[in-house]
Amino acid sequence: MDEVSTARPEPEAERHASWLELFFDLVAVAGVAQIAHLLHGEPGLPDLGMYALLFLALWTAWICFTRYGNVAGEGTHARTVLAAMFGMAVMAAAVSGVHDGEHGQARPFALAYVLIRLLASRAWEFRREILVDWPATQMSLGVVPWIVSLECRT
């Protein structure tokens, strides 16, 4: 009679966030704080819509690289994350002027978002992995409206 093994599989070692990942998160928090300024005072429906749109863009950019860092672990390329961090800082800096007509910062925000998403897509392509539980991190379909908005402002 074969003996049945009752040994439990070894648990995977717990991975902690690196300093680079924590700094990246801090830049994202600064971006969210900038976006929250859109709700200062008595925000109307357009302000709430703008808040939701900008927050979704920043969150999507952040989650793409958070997933990348979680999956890649020690294989995370620091230059890639630093480039994304710079793009998110540009997005955060552009928030204050998104309503300013001709001199607004909507275009730099949109351009930074598009570049970050393309960078994320490239990072996943380089890893040659498919993330089935969150395919939006690898697909750049969500940048189409932002590219259209860039074209409309020229």
PDB file of C-alpha atoms in Angstrom:
ATOM      1  CA  MET A   1       0.000   0.000   0.000  1.00  0.00           C
ATOM      2  CA  ASP A   2       1.318   3.423  -0.947  1.00  0.00           C
ATOM      3  CA  GLU A   3       1.939   5.797   1.876  1.00  0.00           C
ATOM      4  CA  VAL A   4       0.037   9.080   1.619  1.00  0.00           C
ATOM      5  CA  SER A   5       2.111  12.155   2.306  1.00  0.00           C
ATOM      6  CA  THR A   6       0.685  14.460   4.944  1.00  0.00           C
ATOM      7  CA  ALA A   7       3.445  17.045   4.612  1.00  0.00           C
ATOM      8  CA  ARG A   8       2.140  20.514   3.940  1.00  0.00           C
ATOM      9  CA  PRO A   9       3.685  22.574   1.154  1.00  0.00           C
ATOM     10  CA  GLU A  10       6.156  25.182   2.307  1.00  0.00           C
ATOM     11  CA  PRO A  11       4.607  28.667   2.392  1.00  0.00           C
ATOM     12  CA  GLU A  12       6.138  31.172   0.020  1.00  0.00           C
ATOM     13  CA  ALA A  13       8.435  33.716   1.577  1.00  0.00           C
ATOM     14  CA  GLU A  14       6.685  36.993   2.272  1.00  0.00           C
ATOM     15  CA  ARG A  15       7.921  39.796   0.044  1.00  0.00           C
ATOM     16  CA  HIS A  16       8.142  43.316   1.402  1.00  0.00           C
ATOM     17  CA  ALA A  17       7.936  46.468  -0.694  1.00  0.00           C
ATOM     18  CA  SER A  18      11.258  47.961  -1.707  1.00  0.00           C
ATOM     19  CA  TRP A  19      12.202  51.565  -0.997  1.00  0.00           C
ATOM     20  CA  LEU A  20      11.620  52.348  -4.667  1.00  0.00           C
ATOM     21  CA  GLU A  21       8.082  50.951  -4.486  1.00  0.00           C
ATOM     22  CA  LEU A  22       7.361  52.929  -1.331  1.00  0.00           C
ATOM     23  CA  PHE A  23       8.643  56.132  -2.934  1.00  0.00           C
ATOM     24  CA  PHE A  24       6.515  55.370  -6.000  1.00  0.00           C
ATOM     25  CA  ASP A  25       3.486  55.028  -3.721  1.00  0.00           C
ATOM     26  CA  LEU A  26       4.332  58.372  -2.120  1.00  0.00           C
ATOM     27  CA  VAL A  27       4.302  60.073  -5.533  1.00  0.00           C
ATOM     28  CA  ALA A  28       0.889  58.503  -6.177  1.00  0.00           C
ATOM     29  CA  VAL A  29      -0.392  59.834  -2.845  1.00  0.00           C
ATOM     30  CA  ALA A  30       0.845  63.309  -3.774  1.00  0.00           C
ATOM     31  CA  GLY A  31      -1.056  63.004  -7.053  1.00  0.00           C
ATOM     32  CA  VAL A  32      -4.254  61.994  -5.274  1.00  0.00           C
ATOM     33  CA  ALA A  33      -3.822  64.954  -2.905  1.00  0.00           C
ATOM     34  CA  GLN A  34      -3.517  67.299  -5.894  1.00  0.00           C
ATOM     35  CA  ILE A  35      -6.639  65.819  -7.474  1.00  0.00           C
ATOM     36  CA  ALA A  36      -8.524  66.210  -4.187  1.00  0.00           C
ATOM     37  CA  HIS A  37      -8.044  69.987  -4.491  1.00  0.00           C
ATOM     38  CA  LEU A  38     -10.606  69.882  -7.310  1.00  0.00           C
ATOM     39  CA  LEU A  39     -13.227  69.215  -4.647  1.00  0.00           C
ATOM     40  CA  HIS A  40     -12.304  72.228  -2.507  1.00  0.00           C
ATOM     41  CA  GLY A  41     -15.107  74.652  -1.761  1.00  0.00           C
ATOM     42  CA  GLU A  42     -18.474  73.806  -3.233  1.00  0.00           C
ATOM     43  CA  PRO A  43     -17.795  71.409  -6.093  1.00  0.00           C
ATOM     44  CA  GLY A  44     -20.409  71.048  -8.781  1.00  0.00           C
ATOM     45  CA  LEU A  45     -21.188  68.074 -10.954  1.00  0.00           C
ATOM     46  CA  PRO A  46     -18.488  68.999 -13.526  1.00  0.00           C
ATOM     47  CA  ASP A  47     -15.919  69.159 -10.709  1.00  0.00           C
ATOM     48  CA  LEU A  48     -16.949  65.709  -9.480  1.00  0.00           C
ATOM     49  CA  GLY A  49     -16.714  64.348 -13.014  1.00  0.00           C
ATOM     50  CA  MET A  50     -13.255  65.851 -13.495  1.00  0.00           C
ATOM     51  CA  TYR A  51     -12.164  64.454 -10.132  1.00  0.00           C
ATOM     52  CA  ALA A  52     -13.371  60.959 -11.070  1.00  0.00           C
ATOM     53  CA  LEU A  53     -11.694  61.092 -14.492  1.00  0.00           C
ATOM     54  CA  LEU A  54      -8.331  62.310 -13.206  1.00  0.00           C
ATOM     55  CA  PHE A  55      -8.399  59.970 -10.217  1.00  0.00           C
ATOM     56  CA  LEU A  56      -9.138  56.999 -12.484  1.00  0.00           C
ATOM     57  CA  ALA A  57      -6.217  57.930 -14.744  1.00  0.00           C
ATOM     58  CA  LEU A  58      -3.794  58.322 -11.839  1.00  0.00           C
ATOM     59  CA  TRP A  59      -5.016  55.154 -10.132  1.00  0.00           C
ATOM     60  CA  THR A  60      -4.731  53.152 -13.356  1.00  0.00           C
ATOM     61  CA  ALA A  61      -1.177  54.376 -13.908  1.00  0.00           C
ATOM     62  CA  TRP A  62      -0.303  53.530 -10.309  1.00  0.00           C
ATOM     63  CA  ILE A  63      -1.864  50.061 -10.335  1.00  0.00           C
ATOM     64  CA  CYS A  64      -0.074  49.118 -13.560  1.00  0.00           C
ATOM     65  CA  PHE A  65       3.298  49.636 -11.920  1.00  0.00           C
ATOM     66  CA  THR A  66       2.242  48.287  -8.553  1.00  0.00           C
ATOM     67  CA  ARG A  67       1.292  45.035 -10.265  1.00  0.00           C
ATOM     68  CA  TYR A  68       4.562  45.104 -12.185  1.00  0.00           C
ATOM     69  CA  GLY A  69       6.537  45.496  -8.945  1.00  0.00           C
ATOM     70  CA  ASN A  70       4.573  42.722  -7.242  1.00  0.00           C
ATOM     71  CA  VAL A  71       5.042  40.248 -10.075  1.00  0.00           C
ATOM     72  CA  ALA A  72       8.594  41.174 -11.067  1.00  0.00           C
ATOM     73  CA  GLY A  73       9.805  41.396  -7.460  1.00  0.00           C
ATOM     74  CA  GLU A  74      13.583  41.637  -7.470  1.00  0.00           C
ATOM     75  CA  GLY A  75      13.491  41.730 -11.284  1.00  0.00           C
ATOM     76  CA  THR A  76      11.856  45.162 -11.301  1.00  0.00           C
ATOM     77  CA  HIS A  77      13.783  47.613 -13.447  1.00  0.00           C
ATOM     78  CA  ALA A  78      14.435  50.746 -11.405  1.00  0.00           C
ATOM     79  CA  ARG A  79      14.690  52.970 -14.495  1.00  0.00           C
ATOM     80  CA  THR A  80      11.240  51.890 -15.627  1.00  0.00           C
ATOM     81  CA  VAL A  81       9.698  52.654 -12.243  1.00  0.00           C
ATOM     82  CA  LEU A  82      11.565  55.979 -12.001  1.00  0.00           C
ATOM     83  CA  ALA A  83      10.289  56.977 -15.457  1.00  0.00           C
ATOM     84  CA  ALA A  84       6.735  56.115 -14.379  1.00  0.00           C
ATOM     85  CA  MET A  85       7.264  58.048 -11.158  1.00  0.00           C
ATOM     86  CA  PHE A  86       8.352  61.108 -13.138  1.00  0.00           C
ATOM     87  CA  GLY A  87       5.278  60.786 -15.353  1.00  0.00           C
ATOM     88  CA  MET A  88       3.018  60.582 -12.334  1.00  0.00           C
ATOM     89  CA  ALA A  89       4.699  63.667 -10.867  1.00  0.00           C
ATOM     90  CA  VAL A  90       3.960  65.503 -14.142  1.00  0.00           C
ATOM     91  CA  MET A  91       0.349  64.371 -13.897  1.00  0.00           C
ATOM     92  CA  ALA A  92       0.158  65.620 -10.300  1.00  0.00           C
ATOM     93  CA  ALA A  93       1.708  68.974 -11.205  1.00  0.00           C
ATOM     94  CA  ALA A  94      -0.682  69.429 -14.122  1.00  0.00           C
ATOM     95  CA  VAL A  95      -3.855  68.902 -12.070  1.00  0.00           C
ATOM     96  CA  SER A  96      -4.030  72.448 -10.714  1.00  0.00           C
ATOM     97  CA  GLY A  97      -4.399  73.915 -14.210  1.00  0.00           C
ATOM     98  CA  VAL A  98      -6.730  71.480 -15.931  1.00  0.00           C
ATOM     99  CA  HIS A  99      -9.593  74.019 -15.897  1.00  0.00           C
ATOM    100  CA  ASP A 100      -7.531  76.985 -17.152  1.00  0.00           C
ATOM    101  CA  GLY A 101      -8.794  77.325 -20.720  1.00  0.00           C
ATOM    102  CA  GLU A 102      -6.029  77.963 -23.252  1.00  0.00           C
ATOM    103  CA  HIS A 103      -3.204  77.880 -20.725  1.00  0.00           C
ATOM    104  CA  GLY A 104      -4.505  74.757 -19.025  1.00  0.00           C
ATOM    105  CA  GLN A 105      -2.487  71.723 -18.088  1.00  0.00           C
ATOM    106  CA  ALA A 106      -4.882  69.117 -19.451  1.00  0.00           C
ATOM    107  CA  ARG A 107      -2.573  68.322 -22.348  1.00  0.00           C
ATOM    108  CA  PRO A 108       0.537  67.575 -20.208  1.00  0.00           C
ATOM    109  CA  PHE A 109      -1.639  65.460 -17.909  1.00  0.00           C
ATOM    110  CA  ALA A 110      -3.033  63.441 -20.824  1.00  0.00           C
ATOM    111  CA  LEU A 111       0.363  63.086 -22.498  1.00  0.00           C
ATOM    112  CA  ALA A 112       2.011  61.906 -19.267  1.00  0.00           C
ATOM    113  CA  TYR A 113      -0.803  59.387 -18.751  1.00  0.00           C
ATOM    114  CA  VAL A 114      -0.476  57.994 -22.276  1.00  0.00           C
ATOM    115  CA  LEU A 115       3.307  57.673 -21.935  1.00  0.00           C
ATOM    116  CA  ILE A 116       3.015  55.948 -18.550  1.00  0.00           C
ATOM    117  CA  ARG A 117       0.496  53.424 -19.884  1.00  0.00           C
ATOM    118  CA  LEU A 118       2.673  52.716 -22.923  1.00  0.00           C
ATOM    119  CA  LEU A 119       5.678  52.275 -20.638  1.00  0.00           C
ATOM    120  CA  ALA A 120       3.690  49.851 -18.490  1.00  0.00           C
ATOM    121  CA  SER A 121       2.632  47.903 -21.540  1.00  0.00           C
ATOM    122  CA  ARG A 122       6.238  47.744 -22.687  1.00  0.00           C
ATOM    123  CA  ALA A 123       7.421  46.569 -19.256  1.00  0.00           C
ATOM    124  CA  TRP A 124       4.964  43.671 -19.371  1.00  0.00           C
ATOM    125  CA  GLU A 125       5.886  42.886 -22.954  1.00  0.00           C
ATOM    126  CA  PHE A 126       9.534  42.713 -21.902  1.00  0.00           C
ATOM    127  CA  ARG A 127       8.659  40.292 -19.086  1.00  0.00           C
ATOM    128  CA  ARG A 128       6.833  38.046 -21.562  1.00  0.00           C
ATOM    129  CA  GLU A 129       4.117  37.297 -19.029  1.00  0.00           C
ATOM    130  CA  ILE A 130       0.370  37.552 -19.224  1.00  0.00           C
ATOM    131  CA  LEU A 131      -1.429  38.737 -16.129  1.00  0.00           C
ATOM    132  CA  VAL A 132      -4.799  37.030 -16.423  1.00  0.00           C
ATOM    133  CA  ASP A 133      -6.312  38.402 -13.221  1.00  0.00           C
ATOM    134  CA  TRP A 134      -5.771  42.034 -14.234  1.00  0.00           C
ATOM    135  CA  PRO A 135      -5.420  42.337 -18.028  1.00  0.00           C
ATOM    136  CA  ALA A 136      -5.898  46.121 -17.969  1.00  0.00           C
ATOM    137  CA  THR A 137      -2.305  46.487 -16.765  1.00  0.00           C
ATOM    138  CA  GLN A 138      -1.072  45.115 -20.055  1.00  0.00           C
ATOM    139  CA  MET A 139      -3.627  46.465 -22.478  1.00  0.00           C
ATOM    140  CA  SER A 140      -3.319  50.039 -23.627  1.00  0.00           C
ATOM    141  CA  LEU A 141      -6.850  50.305 -25.004  1.00  0.00           C
ATOM    142  CA  GLY A 142      -7.720  52.733 -22.212  1.00  0.00           C
ATOM    143  CA  VAL A 143      -5.363  55.348 -23.618  1.00  0.00           C
ATOM    144  CA  VAL A 144      -7.411  55.828 -26.803  1.00  0.00           C
ATOM    145  CA  PRO A 145      -9.697  58.558 -25.369  1.00  0.00           C
ATOM    146  CA  TRP A 146      -6.649  60.350 -23.975  1.00  0.00           C
ATOM    147  CA  ILE A 147      -4.882  60.249 -27.344  1.00  0.00           C
ATOM    148  CA  VAL A 148      -8.047  61.590 -28.984  1.00  0.00           C
ATOM    149  CA  SER A 149      -8.126  64.408 -26.421  1.00  0.00           C
ATOM    150  CA  LEU A 150      -4.534  65.284 -27.317  1.00  0.00           C
ATOM    151  CA  GLU A 151      -5.441  65.450 -30.997  1.00  0.00           C
ATOM    152  CA  CYS A 152      -8.493  67.616 -30.347  1.00  0.00           C
ATOM    153  CA  ARG A 153      -6.437  70.233 -28.520  1.00  0.00           C
ATOM    154  CA  THR A 154      -3.887  70.812 -31.316  1.00  0.00           C
TER     155      THR A 154
END
